[in-house]
């Protein structure tokens, strides 16, 4: 509103109101533009809300497409105090009887007694624990040794405990259960393990084999042992191999320079030199390196019985041929033993995941070894039901939102924001097209159900593509049509893609090789190709309609299912209500099978609508945004013009008032005398 300050003081006119009225009349186009902008903002908000609902639907559709949704499993255990179990979607339905006869345990051993856990041990040297090097210094205490063992992450836990006043001990426990012991080895000339009161000085063969002994596994047979262990004092010595018949073979070894192969050669050379001396009974001792690819072992054998060994400089202990005796083994490592359906099973861990596909058993108690626990795996339809309900709710939310904004109110004569909007109506039409699809489940049908129940001969077929490349497809282990399709598609060099035909009554082969010859399928013994309807004389392309980029489409024969009605065994399932007679594999195909299922199809369709760069809604909202920006520019131009117009009116009316005041000032004396003369 304009305020001249002296509005109408001279003229008697309401100048402010006049100017306001003129300016308001001039603003009529802006009012119309603001109405258009408000409509576009409402439309933009509506599409943003629609996009949010579509994204929720896309998430729900993606969940439908997950194999875990339609392959849910439930597991029950009759006595969870003995064992518990978890299940994944890969498990097969079934029931299993389980008895826990023995729990797995981890090895634990302790040292002799030390008077002070913090006193320096006065020991210097190295030892290995599970292949990790521990370097003991003269100033180290048992606490320092325990701390260093834990720092190298050797798969054990070490600690120092106080048994009583003046009685401290080093405790070492394996972090894993199962048979076998913690790998302890002295290296170099000193016996550090005995100094730590962990070993008693005696040794035994660590890895017995037939008529001999084997070392631990080594990553190389040509690198020096000291280098493989990163030892500072590898040491060496002259070992003795006692054949048990009076023959004793002495071999000088140096681990700082010799490899596993060098040691085997040195032993064999020593045997040869011994036999060259003409003994009464020639020695039959031999040494060899076995294994490949980073897993090498030294094997020392005789002819009858295992030879005896006398170590020197801890050479054989370092190699892992001998192992030191423990002072105190508190608990021996052992495997778990169970009976599954009366079959004895042994594993190193109490958590067993490689026994029943998709099932993990956690053993808890072996005190009831005579009690049978029933483990039952069943299909869990709850996950699929929840996913379907979420999808239906999200779908209905989209549908209701579009419908509520697409009507016309005859009373108020107001149209919904989506009425006549091709983008919104197109999205709704696509959603109904997707939800109204019938999903062909024939690809999950068993081969045994085809050909009136006669099934399919599961042999091999030979496919030759148009470029002349052939591949033999082994179908001996195929159980379903999906297995056949996957087997063909795995032959990547063939460049032929297999799928179910759109009608669901045959296999379709698409040749992408780019060749100009003929695509053919022939038998490789048996009648597999014929039973699948693929046996062919060379076929030509089906024509321009089906020839995509030179790809040859080749539809196989039709099948008769075991029901004898001449149609593939393909239950058709509608989203409105899953038929009770449908099998679980058919439900999986309905919801999640490749490009066929509702989930993948909806996800792909919704991606086209909600894409962040080229999605339908993105294009539409960008256009609306551009329209709003254009309207804002037009409004700004009008505002500038009106502001100038208003300023001009102010100047003009101000000038009018000024001139009127001047005119009245000039005419005032004449009016005074005229009035006086009239009154006389």
XYZ file of C-alpha atoms in Angstrom:
680
model
C 0.000 0.000 0.000
C 1.278 3.437 -0.967
C 1.402 6.265 1.613
C 2.133 9.732 0.172
C 1.830 11.386 3.565
C -0.347 14.256 2.146
C -2.764 12.047 0.261
C -5.750 14.179 -0.842
C -4.812 17.108 1.381
C -5.257 19.590 -1.489
C -7.273 17.633 -4.022
C -9.498 15.863 -1.542
C -8.878 12.557 -3.401
C -7.955 9.212 -1.692
C -4.754 8.948 -3.690
C -3.382 5.918 -1.777
C -6.487 3.866 -2.517
C -6.452 4.911 -6.150
C -2.816 3.844 -6.551
C -3.388 0.583 -4.668
C -6.330 -0.234 -6.910
C -4.373 0.515 -10.068
C -1.379 -1.570 -8.867
C -3.617 -4.447 -7.827
C -5.226 -4.441 -11.260
C -1.774 -4.572 -12.774
C -0.911 -7.582 -10.539
C -3.615 -9.793 -12.036
C -1.112 -11.705 -14.254
C 1.093 -12.335 -11.195
C -1.877 -13.730 -9.306
C -2.536 -16.102 -12.182
C 1.154 -17.108 -12.250
C 1.161 -17.676 -8.495
C -1.861 -19.926 -8.863
C -0.023 -21.883 -11.547
C 3.060 -22.101 -9.328
C 0.992 -23.345 -6.405
C -0.497 -26.021 -8.655
C 2.933 -27.077 -9.881
C 4.281 -27.204 -6.326
C 1.339 -29.373 -5.336
C 2.030 -31.612 -8.338
C 5.743 -31.770 -7.453
C 4.926 -32.737 -3.852
C 2.490 -35.368 -5.108
C 5.101 -36.955 -7.352
C 7.662 -36.876 -4.546
C 5.169 -38.660 -2.295
C 4.415 -41.115 -5.101
C 8.145 -41.736 -5.521
C 8.495 -42.480 -1.800
C 5.662 -45.010 -1.988
C 7.139 -46.587 -5.109
C 10.513 -46.922 -3.380
C 8.792 -48.702 -0.495
C 7.133 -50.990 -3.012
C 10.503 -51.568 -4.681
C 12.029 -52.605 -1.354
C 9.125 -54.998 -0.789
C 9.503 -56.395 -4.314
C 13.230 -56.833 -3.757
C 12.476 -58.856 -0.655
C 10.171 -61.065 -2.719
C 13.050 -61.632 -5.115
C 15.422 -62.886 -2.437
C 15.825 -66.647 -2.373
C 15.822 -66.604 1.438
C 12.257 -65.265 1.367
C 10.855 -68.310 -0.376
C 13.302 -70.816 1.030
C 12.703 -70.142 4.693
C 13.371 -72.998 7.040
C 12.420 -73.669 10.642
C 14.363 -76.016 12.899
C 13.297 -77.600 16.158
C 15.376 -79.511 18.707
C 13.716 -81.814 21.217
C 16.265 -81.123 23.987
C 18.225 -77.892 23.756
C 20.177 -78.704 26.914
C 22.085 -81.306 24.890
C 22.458 -79.400 21.627
C 21.061 -76.429 19.770
C 20.776 -75.861 16.040
C 20.413 -73.124 13.445
C 19.236 -73.463 9.876
C 19.714 -71.616 6.580
C 17.588 -71.523 3.454
C 19.742 -74.179 1.763
C 18.633 -76.878 4.221
C 16.326 -79.652 3.084
C 13.296 -80.643 5.091
C 13.908 -83.736 7.185
C 14.213 -85.259 10.639
C 17.415 -86.481 12.270
C 18.131 -88.372 15.471
C 21.298 -87.251 17.244
C 23.182 -88.602 20.272
C 26.058 -86.609 21.725
C 28.609 -89.162 22.928
C 31.583 -86.869 23.486
C 32.210 -83.137 23.443
C 35.339 -81.760 21.814
C 37.893 -80.262 24.171
C 40.935 -78.046 23.787
C 44.370 -79.069 25.024
C 45.679 -77.303 28.101
C 49.000 -77.797 29.862
C 50.974 -76.078 32.601
C 54.534 -75.667 33.757
C 56.246 -76.697 36.949
C 56.284 -74.366 39.924
C 58.106 -71.013 40.038
C 58.699 -69.160 43.292
C 58.095 -65.711 41.782
C 56.114 -64.909 38.643
C 58.017 -61.647 38.121
C 61.543 -62.932 38.719
C 64.008 -63.059 35.824
C 64.374 -66.613 34.531
C 67.960 -66.245 33.355
C 67.116 -68.148 30.159
C 68.162 -67.180 26.648
C 67.021 -68.796 23.443
C 64.086 -69.463 21.124
C 61.213 -71.871 20.851
C 58.268 -72.296 18.511
C 54.623 -72.494 19.493
C 52.301 -73.421 16.630
C 54.987 -72.210 14.246
C 55.350 -68.758 15.861
C 58.792 -67.814 17.190
C 59.203 -66.815 20.849
C 62.534 -65.210 21.810
C 63.285 -65.509 25.524
C 65.772 -63.108 27.094
C 67.633 -63.579 30.369
C 65.613 -60.794 32.018
C 62.225 -62.282 31.116
C 59.878 -63.659 33.750
C 57.061 -66.160 33.186
C 54.680 -63.185 32.945
C 56.850 -61.737 30.161
C 56.865 -65.078 28.355
C 53.071 -65.375 28.627
C 52.665 -61.825 27.327
C 54.931 -62.529 24.349
C 53.105 -65.769 23.502
C 49.795 -63.913 23.421
C 51.248 -61.150 21.246
C 52.138 -63.458 18.343
C 48.566 -64.802 17.940
C 49.636 -68.434 17.824
C 46.153 -69.811 18.451
C 46.770 -70.268 22.175
C 46.191 -68.274 25.353
C 48.974 -68.069 27.919
C 48.734 -66.834 31.489
C 50.598 -66.949 34.785
C 48.606 -68.151 37.779
C 49.223 -68.205 41.511
C 48.510 -71.663 42.930
C 49.736 -70.779 46.380
C 52.276 -68.535 48.021
C 55.577 -69.223 46.269
C 53.862 -71.450 43.650
C 53.350 -69.732 40.300
C 52.809 -71.550 37.021
C 52.661 -70.816 33.324
C 49.381 -72.052 31.778
C 48.935 -72.513 28.010
C 45.563 -73.429 26.497
C 44.713 -73.998 22.854
C 42.040 -71.713 21.430
C 40.605 -74.515 19.320
C 39.185 -77.879 20.264
C 40.035 -81.216 18.738
C 42.636 -83.928 18.759
C 46.240 -83.048 18.285
C 48.403 -81.007 20.556
C 49.805 -77.542 20.597
C 52.952 -77.616 18.466
C 55.861 -76.919 20.844
C 59.431 -77.104 19.548
C 62.842 -76.166 20.861
C 65.072 -74.531 18.258
C 68.788 -73.996 18.491
C 71.035 -75.758 20.913
C 69.361 -74.799 24.187
C 66.351 -76.496 25.769
C 64.270 -73.398 26.590
C 61.055 -75.386 27.047
C 62.650 -77.500 29.779
C 63.964 -74.305 31.390
C 60.403 -73.005 31.447
C 59.428 -76.262 33.189
C 56.987 -77.033 30.358
C 58.719 -80.160 29.028
C 60.421 -83.067 30.770
C 63.361 -83.601 28.396
C 61.918 -86.738 26.785
C 60.866 -86.798 23.123
C 58.597 -88.939 20.952
C 57.703 -89.162 17.282
C 55.210 -86.431 16.449
C 53.852 -87.761 13.134
C 54.204 -91.556 12.931
C 53.840 -93.122 9.477
C 54.232 -96.700 8.267
C 57.708 -97.903 9.333
C 58.883 -94.389 10.076
C 58.233 -90.772 10.956
C 57.331 -87.588 9.099
C 58.145 -83.981 9.827
C 55.676 -81.128 10.090
C 54.539 -79.476 6.843
C 56.844 -76.907 5.251
C 56.091 -74.280 2.614
C 59.254 -74.979 0.618
C 61.552 -77.926 0.071
C 64.436 -75.835 -1.297
C 64.707 -72.910 1.160
C 66.866 -73.142 4.280
C 64.917 -74.162 7.391
C 66.216 -71.201 9.416
C 64.925 -68.794 6.784
C 61.497 -70.420 6.688
C 61.182 -70.015 10.468
C 62.845 -66.587 10.612
C 65.183 -67.936 13.300
C 68.208 -66.125 14.645
C 69.792 -69.303 16.063
C 68.778 -72.256 13.881
C 71.593 -74.487 15.084
C 72.651 -77.864 13.879
C 73.987 -81.161 15.136
C 74.609 -84.783 14.402
C 71.439 -86.826 14.700
C 71.309 -90.610 15.001
C 68.833 -92.963 13.356
C 68.683 -96.375 15.056
C 67.391 -99.105 12.766
C 66.818 -101.452 15.693
C 69.136 -104.172 14.363
C 72.420 -102.700 15.525
C 72.668 -100.280 12.625
C 72.914 -96.651 13.739
C 73.189 -93.971 11.067
C 74.800 -90.676 12.103
C 73.984 -87.584 10.011
C 75.454 -84.100 10.493
C 72.856 -81.420 9.690
C 72.946 -77.607 9.634
C 69.510 -75.966 9.580
C 70.922 -72.518 8.885
C 71.918 -73.576 5.357
C 70.133 -76.827 4.555
C 66.655 -77.188 3.065
C 64.266 -80.113 3.426
C 65.611 -81.642 0.200
C 69.199 -81.125 1.408
C 68.408 -82.944 4.654
C 66.826 -85.889 2.808
C 69.889 -86.100 0.562
C 72.250 -85.918 3.560
C 70.443 -88.817 5.277
C 70.522 -90.944 2.137
C 74.213 -90.109 1.606
C 74.948 -91.156 5.184
C 73.126 -94.464 4.644
C 75.055 -95.054 1.432
C 78.363 -94.346 3.202
C 77.358 -96.698 6.034
C 76.546 -99.511 3.613
C 79.786 -98.904 1.699
C 81.639 -99.913 4.876
C 80.347 -103.472 4.498
C 78.134 -103.958 7.566
C 76.776 -107.417 8.349
C 73.250 -106.110 7.676
C 72.963 -103.285 5.175
C 70.851 -100.359 6.329
C 67.402 -99.972 4.787
C 66.854 -96.441 6.089
C 65.713 -93.953 3.448
C 64.581 -90.329 3.423
C 62.345 -88.529 0.936
C 60.463 -85.258 0.552
C 56.781 -85.697 -0.199
C 54.040 -83.228 -1.111
C 53.716 -80.353 -3.557
C 52.548 -76.755 -3.787
C 53.725 -75.401 -0.471
C 52.970 -78.498 1.610
C 56.154 -80.512 1.857
C 57.177 -83.130 4.432
C 60.356 -85.021 5.194
C 59.695 -88.758 5.626
C 62.269 -91.084 7.208
C 61.456 -94.811 6.959
C 62.943 -98.236 7.518
C 61.861 -101.663 6.261
C 60.322 -103.228 9.360
C 59.140 -101.116 12.267
C 59.823 -97.494 12.977
C 63.436 -96.440 13.523
C 64.533 -94.744 16.721
C 65.947 -91.244 16.813
C 68.524 -89.471 18.954
C 68.357 -85.724 18.543
C 71.256 -83.285 18.725
C 70.966 -79.523 18.849
C 67.150 -79.897 18.656
C 67.436 -80.510 14.901
C 64.702 -83.160 14.727
C 62.541 -81.200 17.138
C 62.866 -78.087 14.979
C 61.907 -80.107 11.902
C 58.851 -81.433 13.708
C 59.943 -85.057 13.539
C 60.136 -85.302 17.330
C 57.994 -83.590 19.957
C 58.959 -82.927 23.563
C 57.101 -84.546 26.455
C 54.990 -82.264 28.633
C 55.546 -81.886 32.376
C 51.838 -81.481 33.075
C 49.006 -81.906 30.546
C 45.938 -80.644 32.368
C 43.522 -81.560 29.592
C 44.122 -83.487 26.396
C 42.594 -82.210 23.180
C 39.879 -84.440 21.751
C 37.258 -84.479 19.010
C 33.498 -84.382 19.373
C 31.729 -87.688 18.700
C 28.036 -87.893 17.853
C 25.713 -90.432 16.288
C 23.490 -89.132 13.520
C 20.774 -91.642 12.625
C 23.049 -94.214 14.318
C 26.048 -93.301 12.128
C 29.090 -92.324 14.189
C 30.409 -88.887 13.273
C 33.606 -87.280 14.561
C 34.513 -83.596 14.280
C 37.171 -81.403 15.874
C 34.676 -78.764 17.023
C 31.497 -78.725 19.085
C 29.974 -76.515 16.379
C 29.307 -78.739 13.380
C 28.214 -77.075 10.127
C 29.449 -79.533 7.491
C 27.267 -82.506 8.372
C 23.686 -81.646 7.400
C 23.405 -79.205 4.504
C 22.264 -75.816 5.759
C 22.184 -76.912 9.413
C 24.644 -75.995 12.161
C 24.674 -78.076 15.331
C 26.073 -76.670 18.577
C 26.845 -79.461 21.042
C 26.398 -78.578 24.708
C 26.298 -81.690 26.923
C 27.708 -85.203 26.621
C 26.537 -86.443 30.003
C 23.374 -87.882 28.413
C 25.091 -89.929 25.726
C 22.283 -92.498 25.693
C 19.577 -89.911 25.075
C 18.476 -89.259 21.501
C 17.684 -85.711 20.419
C 15.303 -85.208 17.499
C 16.300 -82.415 15.108
C 13.561 -81.505 12.634
C 13.845 -79.172 9.647
C 10.600 -77.928 8.099
C 9.673 -75.273 5.580
C 8.952 -71.888 7.130
C 6.273 -70.112 5.142
C 6.117 -67.253 7.622
C 8.950 -65.324 5.960
C 7.283 -65.574 2.556
C 3.895 -64.696 4.033
C 5.296 -61.579 5.710
C 7.099 -60.575 2.515
C 3.969 -61.028 0.415
C 1.864 -59.075 2.905
C 4.407 -56.251 2.935
C 4.381 -56.235 -0.850
C 0.581 -56.201 -1.039
C 0.389 -53.369 1.518
C 2.985 -51.323 -0.366
C 1.239 -52.010 -3.677
C -2.128 -50.937 -2.281
C -0.588 -47.805 -0.790
C 0.650 -46.779 -4.236
C -2.664 -47.645 -5.869
C -4.737 -45.784 -3.274
C -2.468 -42.723 -3.466
C -2.790 -42.510 -7.258
C -6.546 -43.127 -7.149
C -7.161 -40.556 -4.403
C -5.415 -37.931 -6.530
C -6.976 -38.890 -9.847
C -10.682 -38.185 -9.224
C -12.992 -35.233 -9.881
C -15.162 -33.621 -7.197
C -18.425 -32.567 -8.823
C -19.419 -30.472 -5.815
C -16.255 -28.378 -5.663
C -15.459 -28.885 -9.340
C -11.868 -29.643 -8.372
C -9.772 -32.241 -10.207
C -7.229 -34.499 -8.552
C -3.611 -33.600 -9.200
C -3.064 -36.818 -11.198
C -6.250 -36.582 -13.249
C -5.206 -36.798 -16.888
C -1.522 -37.028 -15.929
C 0.022 -39.534 -18.325
C 3.022 -40.226 -16.063
C 0.990 -41.194 -13.000
C -1.585 -43.108 -15.013
C 1.187 -44.880 -16.938
C 2.871 -45.971 -13.703
C -0.420 -47.320 -12.372
C -1.087 -49.176 -15.620
C 2.381 -50.755 -15.503
C 1.869 -51.865 -11.913
C -1.411 -53.540 -12.800
C 0.209 -55.149 -15.824
C 2.923 -56.597 -13.618
C 0.609 -57.795 -10.869
C -1.724 -59.350 -13.405
C 1.009 -61.459 -14.996
C 0.847 -65.202 -14.862
C 4.143 -66.737 -13.905
C 5.143 -69.912 -15.659
C 6.588 -72.361 -13.174
C 7.501 -75.068 -15.671
C 11.220 -74.325 -15.338
C 11.126 -75.830 -11.865
C 9.386 -79.005 -13.008
C 11.257 -82.268 -12.548
C 12.495 -84.079 -15.646
C 10.796 -87.212 -14.352
C 7.369 -85.548 -14.714
C 7.737 -84.829 -18.422
C 6.565 -86.869 -21.402
C 3.498 -88.339 -19.701
C 5.582 -89.422 -16.761
C 8.132 -91.263 -18.905
C 10.663 -88.610 -17.962
C 13.866 -87.638 -19.740
C 16.898 -89.797 -20.427
C 19.595 -87.995 -18.463
C 22.647 -88.283 -20.693
C 24.618 -85.777 -22.737
C 23.833 -83.630 -25.755
C 26.090 -81.832 -28.228
C 25.260 -78.252 -29.228
C 26.976 -76.668 -32.237
C 26.543 -72.928 -32.645
C 26.358 -70.971 -35.907
C 30.092 -70.234 -35.713
C 30.849 -73.965 -35.726
C 31.858 -74.264 -32.078
C 30.585 -77.400 -30.348
C 30.183 -78.266 -26.693
C 29.059 -81.430 -24.944
C 26.519 -80.680 -22.232
C 26.489 -83.255 -19.436
C 22.950 -83.618 -18.088
C 23.451 -86.830 -16.131
C 22.962 -85.023 -12.817
C 20.126 -82.722 -13.984
C 16.876 -83.097 -12.045
C 14.788 -80.157 -13.290
C 14.452 -78.046 -16.408
C 16.290 -75.307 -14.520
C 19.265 -77.683 -14.207
C 19.203 -78.203 -17.985
C 19.098 -74.457 -18.631
C 21.935 -73.789 -16.181
C 24.101 -76.565 -17.646
C 23.776 -75.125 -21.156
C 24.429 -71.579 -19.979
C 27.599 -72.654 -18.145
C 29.211 -73.496 -21.510
C 30.416 -69.918 -21.932
C 32.566 -70.665 -24.991
C 29.445 -71.783 -26.852
C 27.756 -68.352 -26.682
C 24.341 -70.006 -26.698
C 21.822 -68.936 -24.065
C 19.102 -71.322 -22.897
C 15.806 -70.296 -21.310
C 12.205 -71.370 -21.059
C 10.070 -70.217 -23.964
C 7.576 -67.444 -23.309
C 4.730 -69.953 -23.546
C 6.378 -72.209 -20.990
C 6.098 -75.234 -23.265
C 9.641 -75.619 -24.559
C 13.261 -74.639 -24.221
C 14.560 -71.679 -26.188
C 18.155 -71.507 -27.399
C 19.546 -68.134 -28.477
C 22.761 -68.223 -30.531
C 24.905 -65.138 -29.899
C 28.032 -66.445 -31.610
C 27.664 -64.169 -34.628
C 28.262 -67.041 -37.044
C 26.376 -67.630 -40.270
C 25.978 -71.378 -40.087
C 23.266 -73.401 -38.417
C 22.513 -74.056 -34.772
C 22.092 -77.768 -34.094
C 21.529 -80.108 -31.177
C 22.397 -83.803 -31.441
C 22.621 -86.753 -29.096
C 25.794 -87.904 -27.416
C 24.466 -91.359 -26.771
C 20.967 -91.918 -25.401
C 17.847 -89.911 -26.164
C 18.273 -86.822 -23.999
C 17.932 -84.251 -26.793
C 14.874 -85.990 -28.217
C 13.196 -86.249 -24.817
C 13.781 -82.542 -24.241
C 12.398 -81.695 -27.680
C 15.759 -80.286 -28.771
C 16.903 -82.968 -31.213
C 17.203 -81.169 -34.518
C 18.228 -80.966 -38.043
C 19.942 -77.591 -38.459
C 17.411 -74.761 -37.973
C 17.350 -71.405 -39.704
C 16.641 -68.131 -37.901
C 12.980 -67.627 -37.124
C 12.838 -64.280 -38.923
C 13.249 -60.595 -38.283
C 10.740 -60.524 -35.463
C 12.725 -63.006 -33.385
C 16.194 -62.225 -34.660
C 17.729 -59.773 -32.195
C 21.172 -58.616 -33.257
C 21.887 -61.826 -35.170
C 20.781 -64.052 -32.276
C 19.115 -67.227 -33.485
C 16.036 -68.288 -31.539
C 15.377 -72.006 -31.519
C 12.299 -73.261 -29.693
C 12.378 -76.869 -28.590
C 9.510 -79.320 -28.600
C 6.468 -79.363 -26.363
C 6.136 -81.580 -23.355
C 3.314 -83.548 -21.905
C 3.295 -83.543 -18.158
C 2.396 -86.530 -16.052
C -1.206 -85.307 -15.873
C -1.602 -86.150 -19.573
C -3.420 -82.941 -20.470
C -0.840 -81.846 -23.015
C 0.403 -78.858 -21.055
C 3.563 -78.337 -19.098
C 3.281 -78.930 -15.381
C 3.142 -75.269 -14.513
C 0.765 -74.203 -11.740
C -0.294 -70.623 -12.316
C -0.373 -68.621 -9.113
C -1.954 -65.226 -8.664
C -0.879 -62.678 -6.086
C -4.459 -62.338 -4.886
C -4.207 -65.706 -3.181
C -1.652 -68.498 -3.317
C -3.269 -71.769 -4.247
C -2.878 -74.312 -1.513
C -1.944 -77.097 -3.927
C 1.074 -75.202 -5.262
C 4.407 -76.707 -4.400
C 7.133 -74.728 -2.688
C 9.315 -74.665 -5.787
C 6.399 -73.144 -7.728
C 6.020 -70.422 -5.090
C 9.758 -69.704 -5.332
C 9.465 -69.311 -9.091
C 6.378 -67.118 -8.736
C 8.150 -64.738 -6.391
C 11.862 -64.867 -7.149
C 12.839 -66.943 -10.189
C 15.320 -65.012 -12.352
C 13.558 -62.633 -14.736
C 10.291 -64.565 -14.398
C 9.250 -63.990 -10.801
C 7.110 -61.159 -9.503
C 9.906 -59.774 -7.317
C 12.571 -59.366 -10.056
C 9.997 -58.091 -12.579
C 8.553 -55.529 -10.203
C 12.026 -54.410 -9.132
C 13.067 -53.873 -12.743
C 9.839 -52.059 -13.586
C 10.021 -49.838 -10.522
C 13.652 -49.027 -11.241
C 12.510 -47.534 -14.524
C 10.077 -45.343 -12.590
C 12.260 -44.380 -9.615
C 15.710 -44.198 -11.203
C 17.691 -41.247 -9.892
C 19.049 -40.208 -13.299
C 16.579 -41.264 -15.964
C 13.599 -42.589 -14.037
C 10.111 -41.654 -15.163
C 9.387 -39.697 -11.987
C 12.797 -38.005 -12.087
C 12.115 -36.799 -15.629
C 8.625 -35.646 -14.629
C 9.740 -33.814 -11.471
C 12.632 -32.200 -13.355
C 10.111 -30.891 -15.881
C 7.859 -29.611 -13.087
C 10.821 -27.967 -11.418
C 11.772 -26.277 -14.700
C 8.192 -25.012 -15.050
C 8.273 -23.609 -11.508
C 11.566 -21.873 -12.230
C 10.128 -20.332 -15.405
C 7.075 -19.134 -13.473
C 9.319 -17.604 -10.808
C 11.253 -15.743 -13.515
C 8.020 -14.459 -15.034
C 6.760 -13.336 -11.626
C 10.063 -11.526 -10.991
C 9.764 -9.699 -14.299
C 6.174 -8.701 -13.541
C 7.177 -7.574 -10.038
C 9.880 -5.349 -11.503
C 7.397 -3.838 -13.986
C 4.765 -3.279 -11.260
C 7.313 -1.726 -8.956
C 8.270 0.712 -11.708
C 4.576 1.327 -12.507
C 3.802 2.022 -8.860
C 6.734 4.410 -8.567
C 5.481 6.225 -11.698
C 1.971 6.555 -10.224
C 3.398 7.949 -7.011
C 5.357 10.530 -8.942
C 2.367 11.459 -11.076
C -0.077 11.873 -8.170
C 2.516 13.741 -6.146
C 2.953 16.142 -9.055
C -0.828 16.529 -9.330
C -1.074 17.451 -5.661
C 1.767 19.915 -6.004
C 0.224 21.687 -8.997
C -3.159 21.779 -7.366
C -1.618 23.442 -4.325
C 0.102 26.070 -6.489
C -3.112 26.772 -8.410
C -5.085 27.265 -5.219
C -2.386 29.516 -3.782
C -2.586 31.829 -6.830
C -6.392 31.874 -6.960
C -6.991 32.442 -3.209
C -6.891 36.447 -3.088
C -9.331 36.879 -6.003
C -11.750 34.472 -4.358
C -11.555 36.492 -1.082
C -12.561 39.859 -2.632
C -15.237 38.238 -4.755
C -16.855 36.764 -1.693
C -16.758 40.129 0.184
C -18.430 42.055 -2.635
C -21.122 39.394 -2.888
C -21.924 39.728 0.820
C -22.454 43.520 0.784
